[in-house]
Amino acid sequence: GVLIKNAEALETLEKVDVLVVDKTGTLTEGKPELESLRTINGFDEDEVLRLAASLQHASEHPLAEAIVHGAELRYFRLSATKNFESITGKGVSGTVDGRNVQLGNFKLLQHFNIDAVNLPEQAETGRAEGQTVMLIAIDGKAAGLVAVADPIKDSTKHAISDLHKAGVNIVMLTGDSKTTAQAVARMLNINRVEAEVLHDQKASIGKQLQADGKLVDMAGDGINEATATAPLHAGISTGTGTAAARQSADITLRQG
């Protein structure tokens, strides 16, 4: 179940003392589910979920799929989105049925000069439990928040324990919030967390660890991890990940 591109990669892997791992799809199942939805300012819960799911319908991101699936379970009819915009590190925006909808983090609402009311404080409660929580705004007003949970793989705790015994330190990279990332890290006894990381920052973090004299490897299942893996000493991809990740990796785990 393990494909090795060349003998040099295997020799390098034995000497690795830092393993950089992505959270979603590597430590977790990568199949998040809608956990909860809360609304404020008098917005209807069903309508908020329908608009949020319509906005995310075109996205292939696992978090987007969780929201869409949650709406489909309630048999909501989704609408087409116009003027869709993805704002790096903040979230997405678009027009659904003539209504302006934003879904993302607190920075997104700030970007559109929308008063978040007490949503950031409410969001921290779910994040402390390891959930990913996104804020929703409709027509310039804070409408609520949606919480998504991505279960940790059954094999993750055992794998990290074995790596620690082998003297390997674990660094977790994620675009998720610091609170969510730290909650997951506590569950898994992970040494170091780099949260709210943008896609193009992943490679620089790996290079920084190398500059500190560490022999660094990276494991991930996506195109962003594939890009970040390239300059490192060795790279591991899961067979369930993207073709680009598998192609750039020195070692592929066929079963993920």
C-alpha positions as protocol buffer text, in pm:
chain_id: "A"
residue {
  index: 1
  type: GLY
  ca { x: 0 y: 0 z: 0 }
}
residue {
  index: 2
  type: VAL
  ca { x: 303 y: 233 z: -12 }
}
residue {
  index: 3
  type: LEU
  ca { x: 453 y: 354 z: -338 }
}
residue {
  index: 4
  type: ILE
  ca { x: 813 y: 480 z: -326 }
}
residue {
  index: 5
  type: LYS
  ca { x: 941 y: 689 z: -616 }
}
residue {
  index: 6
  type: ASN
  ca { x: 1312 y: 627 z: -553 }
}
residue {
  index: 7
  type: ALA
  ca { x: 1554 y: 476 z: -303 }
}
residue {
  index: 8
  type: GLU
  ca { x: 1689 y: 819 z: -206 }
}
residue {
  index: 9
  type: ALA
  ca { x: 1348 y: 921 z: -72 }
}
residue {
  index: 10
  type: LEU
  ca { x: 1335 y: 614 z: 153 }
}
residue {
  index: 11
  type: GLU
  ca { x: 1685 y: 684 z: 286 }
}
residue {
  index: 12
  type: THR
  ca { x: 1590 y: 1047 z: 353 }
}
residue {
  index: 13
  type: LEU
  ca { x: 1269 y: 952 z: 529 }
}
residue {
  index: 14
  type: GLU
  ca { x: 1460 y: 756 z: 793 }
}
residue {
  index: 15
  type: LYS
  ca { x: 1642 y: 1074 z: 896 }
}
residue {
  index: 16
  type: VAL
  ca { x: 1342 y: 1309 z: 905 }
}
residue {
  index: 17
  type: ASP
  ca { x: 1292 y: 1476 z: 1245 }
}
residue {
  index: 18
  type: VAL
  ca { x: 1001 y: 1709 z: 1158 }
}
residue {
  index: 19
  type: LEU
  ca { x: 682 y: 1605 z: 983 }
}
residue {
  index: 20
  type: VAL
  ca { x: 459 y: 1887 z: 857 }
}
residue {
  index: 21
  type: VAL
  ca { x: 99 y: 1774 z: 809 }
}
residue {
  index: 22
  type: ASP
  ca { x: -213 y: 1939 z: 676 }
}
residue {
  index: 23
  type: LYS
  ca { x: -519 y: 1902 z: 899 }
}
residue {
  index: 24
  type: THR
  ca { x: -813 y: 1852 z: 664 }
}
residue {
  index: 25
  type: GLY
  ca { x: -806 y: 1521 z: 480 }
}
residue {
  index: 26
  type: THR
  ca { x: -478 y: 1411 z: 638 }
}
residue {
  index: 27
  type: LEU
  ca { x: -534 y: 1411 z: 1014 }
}
residue {
  index: 28
  type: THR
  ca { x: -910 y: 1426 z: 965 }
}
residue {
  index: 29
  type: GLU
  ca { x: -1142 y: 1229 z: 738 }
}
residue {
  index: 30
  type: GLY
  ca { x: -1177 y: 1523 z: 502 }
}
residue {
  index: 31
  type: LYS
  ca { x: -1552 y: 1461 z: 503 }
}
residue {
  index: 32
  type: PRO
  ca { x: -1692 y: 1735 z: 728 }
}
residue {
  index: 33
  type: GLU
  ca { x: -2058 y: 1740 z: 825 }
}
residue {
  index: 34
  type: LEU
  ca { x: -2288 y: 2027 z: 913 }
}
residue {
  index: 35
  type: GLU
  ca { x: -2295 y: 2041 z: 1293 }
}
residue {
  index: 36
  type: SER
  ca { x: -2515 y: 2339 z: 1376 }
}
residue {
  index: 37
  type: LEU
  ca { x: -2661 y: 2666 z: 1253 }
}
residue {
  index: 38
  type: ARG
  ca { x: -2751 y: 2972 z: 1460 }
}
residue {
  index: 39
  type: THR
  ca { x: -2918 y: 3290 z: 1342 }
}
residue {
  index: 40
  type: ILE
  ca { x: -2946 y: 3644 z: 1477 }
}
residue {
  index: 41
  type: ASN
  ca { x: -3116 y: 3971 z: 1376 }
}
residue {
  index: 42
  type: GLY
  ca { x: -3445 y: 3790 z: 1311 }
}
residue {
  index: 43
  type: PHE
  ca { x: -3323 y: 3584 z: 1015 }
}
residue {
  index: 44
  type: ASP
  ca { x: -3500 y: 3255 z: 943 }
}
residue {
  index: 45
  type: GLU
  ca { x: -3274 y: 2952 z: 997 }
}
residue {
  index: 46
  type: ASP
  ca { x: -3396 y: 2758 z: 692 }
}
residue {
  index: 47
  type: GLU
  ca { x: -3356 y: 3057 z: 460 }
}
residue {
  index: 48
  type: VAL
  ca { x: -3006 y: 3133 z: 591 }
}
residue {
  index: 49
  type: LEU
  ca { x: -2896 y: 2774 z: 531 }
}
residue {
  index: 50
  type: ARG
  ca { x: -3053 y: 2770 z: 183 }
}
residue {
  index: 51
  type: LEU
  ca { x: -2876 y: 3093 z: 82 }
}
residue {
  index: 52
  type: ALA
  ca { x: -2542 y: 2980 z: 229 }
}
residue {
  index: 53
  type: ALA
  ca { x: -2565 y: 2643 z: 52 }
}
residue {
  index: 54
  type: SER
  ca { x: -2661 y: 2810 z: -277 }
}
residue {
  index: 55
  type: LEU
  ca { x: -2354 y: 3035 z: -247 }
}
residue {
  index: 56
  type: GLN
  ca { x: -2129 y: 2734 z: -185 }
}
residue {
  index: 57
  type: HIS
  ca { x: -2288 y: 2502 z: -439 }
}
residue {
  index: 58
  type: ALA
  ca { x: -2024 y: 2558 z: -707 }
}
residue {
  index: 59
  type: SER
  ca { x: -1731 y: 2502 z: -469 }
}
residue {
  index: 60
  type: GLU
  ca { x: -1549 y: 2168 z: -435 }
}
residue {
  index: 61
  type: HIS
  ca { x: -1407 y: 2252 z: -93 }
}
residue {
  index: 62
  type: PRO
  ca { x: -1502 y: 1992 z: 172 }
}
residue {
  index: 63
  type: LEU
  ca { x: -1648 y: 2260 z: 400 }
}
residue {
  index: 64
  type: ALA
  ca { x: -1867 y: 2387 z: 118 }
}
residue {
  index: 65
  type: GLU
  ca { x: -1983 y: 2034 z: 42 }
}
residue {
  index: 66
  type: ALA
  ca { x: -2082 y: 1988 z: 407 }
}
residue {
  index: 67
  type: ILE
  ca { x: -2307 y: 2295 z: 399 }
}
residue {
  index: 68
  type: VAL
  ca { x: -2462 y: 2193 z: 66 }
}
residue {
  index: 69
  type: HIS
  ca { x: -2523 y: 1839 z: 191 }
}
residue {
  index: 70
  type: GLY
  ca { x: -2683 y: 1974 z: 509 }
}
residue {
  index: 71
  type: ALA
  ca { x: -2924 y: 2177 z: 297 }
}
residue {
  index: 72
  type: GLU
  ca { x: -2998 y: 1882 z: 69 }
}
residue {
  index: 73
  type: LEU
  ca { x: -3091 y: 1668 z: 370 }
}
residue {
  index: 74
  type: ARG
  ca { x: -3364 y: 1924 z: 438 }
}
residue {
  index: 75
  type: TYR
  ca { x: -3474 y: 1903 z: 73 }
}
residue {
  index: 76
  type: PHE
  ca { x: -3405 y: 2272 z: 9 }
}
residue {
  index: 77
  type: ARG
  ca { x: -3411 y: 2391 z: -352 }
}
residue {
  index: 78
  type: LEU
  ca { x: -3083 y: 2572 z: -415 }
}
residue {
  index: 79
  type: SER
  ca { x: -3051 y: 2874 z: -642 }
}
residue {
  index: 80
  type: ALA
  ca { x: -2784 y: 2990 z: -883 }
}
residue {
  index: 81
  type: THR
  ca { x: -2525 y: 3238 z: -756 }
}
residue {
  index: 82
  type: LYS
  ca { x: -2431 y: 3554 z: -946 }
}
residue {
  index: 83
  type: ASN
  ca { x: -2124 y: 3777 z: -892 }
}
residue {
  index: 84
  type: PHE
  ca { x: -1945 y: 3502 z: -702 }
}
residue {
  index: 85
  type: GLU
  ca { x: -1618 y: 3618 z: -545 }
}
residue {
  index: 86
  type: SER
  ca { x: -1363 y: 3427 z: -340 }
}
residue {
  index: 87
  type: ILE
  ca { x: -1158 y: 3652 z: -112 }
}
residue {
  index: 88
  type: THR
  ca { x: -833 y: 3486 z: -6 }
}
residue {
  index: 89
  type: GLY
  ca { x: -808 y: 3424 z: 367 }
}
residue {
  index: 90
  type: LYS
  ca { x: -1155 y: 3561 z: 432 }
}
residue {
  index: 91
  type: GLY
  ca { x: -1435 y: 3373 z: 255 }
}
residue {
  index: 92
  type: VAL
  ca { x: -1680 y: 3402 z: -33 }
}
residue {
  index: 93
  type: SER
  ca { x: -1945 y: 3647 z: -149 }
}
residue {
  index: 94
  type: GLY
  ca { x: -2217 y: 3648 z: -412 }
}
residue {
  index: 95
  type: THR
  ca { x: -2576 y: 3729 z: -503 }
}
residue {
  index: 96
  type: VAL
  ca { x: -2845 y: 3463 z: -453 }
}
residue {
  index: 97
  type: ASP
  ca { x: -3205 y: 3537 z: -555 }
}
residue {
  index: 98
  type: GLY
  ca { x: -3120 y: 3907 z: -556 }
}
residue {
  index: 99
  type: ARG
  ca { x: -2978 y: 3897 z: -203 }
}
residue {
  index: 100
  type: ASN
  ca { x: -2616 y: 3974 z: -119 }
}
residue {
  index: 101
  type: VAL
  ca { x: -2464 y: 3685 z: 79 }
}
residue {
  index: 102
  type: GLN
  ca { x: -2124 y: 3658 z: 249 }
}
residue {
  index: 103
  type: LEU
  ca { x: -1986 y: 3345 z: 417 }
}
residue {
  index: 104
  type: GLY
  ca { x: -1648 y: 3331 z: 589 }
}
residue {
  index: 105
  type: ASN
  ca { x: -1457 y: 3461 z: 888 }
}
residue {
  index: 106
  type: PHE
  ca { x: -1473 y: 3784 z: 1087 }
}
residue {
  index: 107
  type: LYS
  ca { x: -1228 y: 3947 z: 845 }
}
residue {
  index: 108
  type: LEU
  ca { x: -1479 y: 3894 z: 564 }
}
residue {
  index: 109
  type: LEU
  ca { x: -1750 y: 4088 z: 745 }
}
residue {
  index: 110
  type: GLN
  ca { x: -1497 y: 4361 z: 822 }
}
residue {
  index: 111
  type: HIS
  ca { x: -1406 y: 4368 z: 452 }
}
residue {
  index: 112
  type: PHE
  ca { x: -1769 y: 4451 z: 370 }
}
residue {
  index: 113
  type: ASN
  ca { x: -1809 y: 4689 z: 668 }
}
residue {
  index: 114
  type: ILE
  ca { x: -2072 y: 4464 z: 827 }
}
residue {
  index: 115
  type: ASP
  ca { x: -2131 y: 4475 z: 1203 }
}
residue {
  index: 116
  type: ALA
  ca { x: -2066 y: 4117 z: 1325 }
}
residue {
  index: 117
  type: VAL
  ca { x: -2255 y: 4186 z: 1653 }
}
residue {
  index: 118
  type: ASN
  ca { x: -2168 y: 3897 z: 1891 }
}
residue {
  index: 119
  type: LEU
  ca { x: -2102 y: 3632 z: 1624 }
}
residue {
  index: 120
  type: PRO
  ca { x: -1722 y: 3620 z: 1679 }
}
residue {
  index: 121
  type: GLU
  ca { x: -1773 y: 3537 z: 2047 }
}
residue {
  index: 122
  type: GLN
  ca { x: -2034 y: 3271 z: 1963 }
}
residue {
  index: 123
  type: ALA
  ca { x: -1801 y: 3122 z: 1703 }
}
residue {
  index: 124
  type: GLU
  ca { x: -1521 y: 3070 z: 1956 }
}
residue {
  index: 125
  type: THR
  ca { x: -1741 y: 2830 z: 2156 }
}
residue {
  index: 126
  type: GLY
  ca { x: -1766 y: 2586 z: 1866 }
}
residue {
  index: 127
  type: ARG
  ca { x: -1403 y: 2634 z: 1765 }
}
residue {
  index: 128
  type: ALA
  ca { x: -1289 y: 2539 z: 2115 }
}
residue {
  index: 129
  type: GLU
  ca { x: -1448 y: 2199 z: 2044 }
}
residue {
  index: 130
  type: GLY
  ca { x: -1252 y: 2160 z: 1719 }
}
residue {
  index: 131
  type: GLN
  ca { x: -1530 y: 2275 z: 1486 }
}
residue {
  index: 132
  type: THR
  ca { x: -1483 y: 2503 z: 1187 }
}
residue {
  index: 133
  type: VAL
  ca { x: -1723 y: 2795 z: 1229 }
}
residue {
  index: 134
  type: MET
  ca { x: -1814 y: 3043 z: 955 }
}
residue {
  index: 135
  type: LEU
  ca { x: -2006 y: 3370 z: 982 }
}
residue {
  index: 136
  type: ILE
  ca { x: -2292 y: 3453 z: 748 }
}
residue {
  index: 137
  type: ALA
  ca { x: -2414 y: 3797 z: 640 }
}
residue {
  index: 138
  type: ILE
  ca { x: -2716 y: 3875 z: 423 }
}
residue {
  index: 139
  type: ASP
  ca { x: -2793 y: 4212 z: 265 }
}
residue {
  index: 140
  type: GLY
  ca { x: -2534 y: 4391 z: 475 }
}
residue {
  index: 141
  type: LYS
  ca { x: -2646 y: 4248 z: 811 }
}
residue {
  index: 142
  type: ALA
  ca { x: -2497 y: 3970 z: 1023 }
}
residue {
  index: 143
  type: ALA
  ca { x: -2732 y: 3673 z: 986 }
}
residue {
  index: 144
  type: GLY
  ca { x: -2574 y: 3392 z: 1186 }
}
residue {
  index: 145
  type: LEU
  ca { x: -2305 y: 3129 z: 1188 }
}
residue {
  index: 146
  type: VAL
  ca { x: -2265 y: 2775 z: 1064 }
}
residue {
  index: 147
  type: ALA
  ca { x: -2049 y: 2511 z: 1238 }
}
residue {
  index: 148
  type: VAL
  ca { x: -1894 y: 2218 z: 1053 }
}
residue {
  index: 149
  type: ALA
  ca { x: -1718 y: 1922 z: 1215 }
}
residue {
  index: 150
  type: ASP
  ca { x: -1459 y: 1701 z: 1043 }
}
residue {
  index: 151
  type: PRO
  ca { x: -1395 y: 1377 z: 1239 }
}
residue {
  index: 152
  type: ILE
  ca { x: -1035 y: 1280 z: 1313 }
}
residue {
  index: 153
  type: LYS
  ca { x: -930 y: 959 z: 1136 }
}
residue {
  index: 154
  type: ASP
  ca { x: -931 y: 651 z: 1359 }
}
residue {
  index: 155
  type: SER
  ca { x: -564 y: 588 z: 1275 }
}
residue {
  index: 156
  type: THR
  ca { x: -436 y: 940 z: 1348 }
}
residue {
  index: 157
  type: LYS
  ca { x: -377 y: 925 z: 1724 }
}
residue {
  index: 158
  type: HIS
  ca { x: -188 y: 596 z: 1698 }
}
residue {
  index: 159
  type: ALA
  ca { x: 22 y: 721 z: 1406 }
}
residue {
  index: 160
  type: ILE
  ca { x: 122 y: 1041 z: 1586 }
}
residue {
  index: 161
  type: SER
  ca { x: 206 y: 845 z: 1902 }
}
residue {
  index: 162
  type: ASP
  ca { x: 434 y: 616 z: 1699 }
}
residue {
  index: 163
  type: LEU
  ca { x: 601 y: 916 z: 1532 }
}
residue {
  index: 164
  type: HIS
  ca { x: 670 y: 1076 z: 1869 }
}
residue {
  index: 165
  type: LYS
  ca { x: 827 y: 751 z: 1992 }
}
residue {
  index: 166
  type: ALA
  ca { x: 1049 y: 760 z: 1682 }
}
residue {
  index: 167
  type: GLY
  ca { x: 1165 y: 1110 z: 1775 }
}
residue {
  index: 168
  type: VAL
  ca { x: 967 y: 1294 z: 1504 }
}
residue {
  index: 169
  type: ASN
  ca { x: 808 y: 1629 z: 1591 }
}
residue {
  index: 170
  type: ILE
  ca { x: 473 y: 1712 z: 1430 }
}
residue {
  index: 171
  type: VAL
  ca { x: 383 y: 2052 z: 1286 }
}
residue {
  index: 172
  type: MET
  ca { x: 20 y: 2094 z: 1181 }
}
residue {
  index: 173
  type: LEU
  ca { x: -64 y: 2347 z: 908 }
}
residue {
  index: 174
  type: THR
  ca { x: -419 y: 2465 z: 853 }
}
residue {
  index: 175
  type: GLY
  ca { x: -614 y: 2756 z: 713 }
}
residue {
  index: 176
  type: ASP
  ca { x: -856 y: 2709 z: 999 }
}
residue {
  index: 177
  type: SER
  ca { x: -879 y: 2943 z: 1300 }
}
residue {
  index: 178
  type: LYS
  ca { x: -623 y: 2928 z: 1580 }
}
residue {
  index: 179
  type: THR
  ca { x: -885 y: 2816 z: 1831 }
}
residue {
  index: 180
  type: THR
  ca { x: -1001 y: 2523 z: 1615 }
}
residue {
  index: 181
  type: ALA
  ca { x: -645 y: 2423 z: 1529 }
}
residue {
  index: 182
  type: GLN
  ca { x: -531 y: 2433 z: 1891 }
}
residue {
  index: 183
  type: ALA
  ca { x: -830 y: 2222 z: 1998 }
}
residue {
  index: 184
  type: VAL
  ca { x: -739 y: 1953 z: 1743 }
}
residue {
  index: 185
  type: ALA
  ca { x: -372 y: 1974 z: 1842 }
}
residue {
  index: 186
  type: ARG
  ca { x: -460 y: 1913 z: 2207 }
}
residue {
  index: 187
  type: MET
  ca { x: -665 y: 1607 z: 2114 }
}
residue {
  index: 188
  type: LEU
  ca { x: -373 y: 1463 z: 1918 }
}
residue {
  index: 189
  type: ASN
  ca { x: -77 y: 1583 z: 2128 }
}
residue {
  index: 190
  type: ILE
  ca { x: 74 y: 1771 z: 1834 }
}
residue {
  index: 191
  type: ASN
  ca { x: 391 y: 1969 z: 1903 }
}
residue {
  index: 192
  type: ARG
  ca { x: 332 y: 2284 z: 1701 }
}
residue {
  index: 193
  type: VAL
  ca { x: 42 y: 2449 z: 1520 }
}
residue {
  index: 194
  type: GLU
  ca { x: 49 y: 2700 z: 1234 }
}
residue {
  index: 195
  type: ALA
  ca { x: -311 y: 2821 z: 1190 }
}
residue {
  index: 196
  type: GLU
  ca { x: -481 y: 3063 z: 949 }
}
residue {
  index: 197
  type: VAL
  ca { x: -215 y: 2974 z: 693 }
}
residue {
  index: 198
  type: LEU
  ca { x: -280 y: 3082 z: 334 }
}
residue {
  index: 199
  type: HIS
  ca { x: -201 y: 2840 z: 51 }
}
residue {
  index: 200
  type: ASP
  ca { x: 111 y: 3021 z: -65 }
}
residue {
  index: 201
  type: GLN
  ca { x: 254 y: 3034 z: 290 }
}
residue {
  index: 202
  type: LYS
  ca { x: 286 y: 2657 z: 335 }
}
residue {
  index: 203
  type: ALA
  ca { x: 610 y: 2620 z: 141 }
}
residue {
  index: 204
  type: SER
  ca { x: 773 y: 2911 z: 325 }
}
residue {
  index: 205
  type: ILE
  ca { x: 698 y: 2752 z: 663 }
}
residue {
  index: 206
  type: GLY
  ca { x: 867 y: 2431 z: 547 }
}
residue {
  index: 207
  type: LYS
  ca { x: 1169 y: 2627 z: 426 }
}
residue {
  index: 208
  type: GLN
  ca { x: 1186 y: 2809 z: 759 }
}
residue {
  index: 209
  type: LEU
  ca { x: 1202 y: 2477 z: 945 }
}
residue {
  index: 210
  type: GLN
  ca { x: 1478 y: 2364 z: 709 }
}
residue {
  index: 211
  type: ALA
  ca { x: 1670 y: 2682 z: 777 }
}
residue {
  index: 212
  type: ASP
  ca { x: 1661 y: 2590 z: 1146 }
}
residue {
  index: 213
  type: GLY
  ca { x: 1861 y: 2279 z: 1059 }
}
residue {
  index: 214
  type: LYS
  ca { x: 1571 y: 2034 z: 1060 }
}
residue {
  index: 215
  type: LEU
  ca { x: 1521 y: 1751 z: 813 }
}
residue {
  index: 216
  type: VAL
  ca { x: 1163 y: 1817 z: 707 }
}
residue {
  index: 217
  type: ASP
  ca { x: 898 y: 1606 z: 538 }
}
residue {
  index: 218
  type: MET
  ca { x: 542 y: 1705 z: 450 }
}
residue {
  index: 219
  type: ALA
  ca { x: 231 y: 1491 z: 424 }
}
residue {
  index: 220
  type: GLY
  ca { x: -89 y: 1608 z: 258 }
}
residue {
  index: 221
  type: ASP
  ca { x: -358 y: 1519 z: 8 }
}
residue {
  index: 222
  type: GLY
  ca { x: -412 y: 1840 z: -189 }
}
residue {
  index: 223
  type: ILE
  ca { x: -263 y: 2062 z: -457 }
}
residue {
  index: 224
  type: ASN
  ca { x: -151 y: 2314 z: -196 }
}
residue {
  index: 225
  type: GLU
  ca { x: 46 y: 2050 z: -10 }
}
residue {
  index: 226
  type: ALA
  ca { x: 192 y: 1930 z: -340 }
}
residue {
  index: 227
  type: THR
  ca { x: 330 y: 2279 z: -405 }
}
residue {
  index: 228
  type: ALA
  ca { x: 466 y: 2308 z: -53 }
}
residue {
  index: 229
  type: THR
  ca { x: 620 y: 1961 z: -62 }
}
residue {
  index: 230
  type: ALA
  ca { x: 835 y: 2024 z: -367 }
}
residue {
  index: 231
  type: PRO
  ca { x: 1122 y: 2216 z: -197 }
}
residue {
  index: 232
  type: LEU
  ca { x: 1138 y: 1990 z: 111 }
}
residue {
  index: 233
  type: HIS
  ca { x: 1362 y: 1691 z: 180 }
}
residue {
  index: 234
  type: ALA
  ca { x: 1086 y: 1441 z: 109 }
}
residue {
  index: 235
  type: GLY
  ca { x: 714 y: 1447 z: 46 }
}
residue {
  index: 236
  type: ILE
  ca { x: 429 y: 1210 z: 129 }
}
residue {
  index: 237
  type: SER
  ca { x: 93 y: 1215 z: -45 }
}
residue {
  index: 238
  type: THR
  ca { x: -219 y: 1014 z: 23 }
}
residue {
  index: 239
  type: GLY
  ca { x: -360 y: 810 z: -263 }
}
residue {
  index: 240
  type: THR
  ca { x: -698 y: 966 z: -196 }
}
residue {
  index: 241
  type: GLY
  ca { x: -559 y: 1312 z: -269 }
}
residue {
  index: 242
  type: THR
  ca { x: -522 y: 1511 z: -589 }
}
residue {
  index: 243
  type: ALA
  ca { x: -325 y: 1386 z: -888 }
}
residue {
  index: 244
  type: ALA
  ca { x: -86 y: 1683 z: -854 }
}
residue {
  index: 245
  type: ALA
  ca { x: -8 y: 1589 z: -494 }
}
residue {
  index: 246
  type: ARG
  ca { x: 60 y: 1227 z: -589 }
}
residue {
  index: 247
  type: GLN
  ca { x: 277 y: 1325 z: -884 }
}
residue {
  index: 248
  type: SER
  ca { x: 501 y: 1559 z: -682 }
}
residue {
  index: 249
  type: ALA
  ca { x: 536 y: 1329 z: -380 }
}
residue {
  index: 250
  type: ASP
  ca { x: 829 y: 1096 z: -323 }
}
residue {
  index: 251
  type: ILE
  ca { x: 608 y: 853 z: -132 }
}
residue {
  index: 252
  type: THR
  ca { x: 236 y: 782 z: -179 }
}
residue {
  index: 253
  type: LEU
  ca { x: 10 y: 608 z: 71 }
}
residue {
  index: 254
  type: ARG
  ca { x: -240 y: 437 z: -159 }
}
residue {
  index: 255
  type: GLN
  ca { x: -518 y: 404 z: 100 }
}
residue {
  index: 256
  type: GLY
  ca { x: -491 y: 756 z: 236 }
}
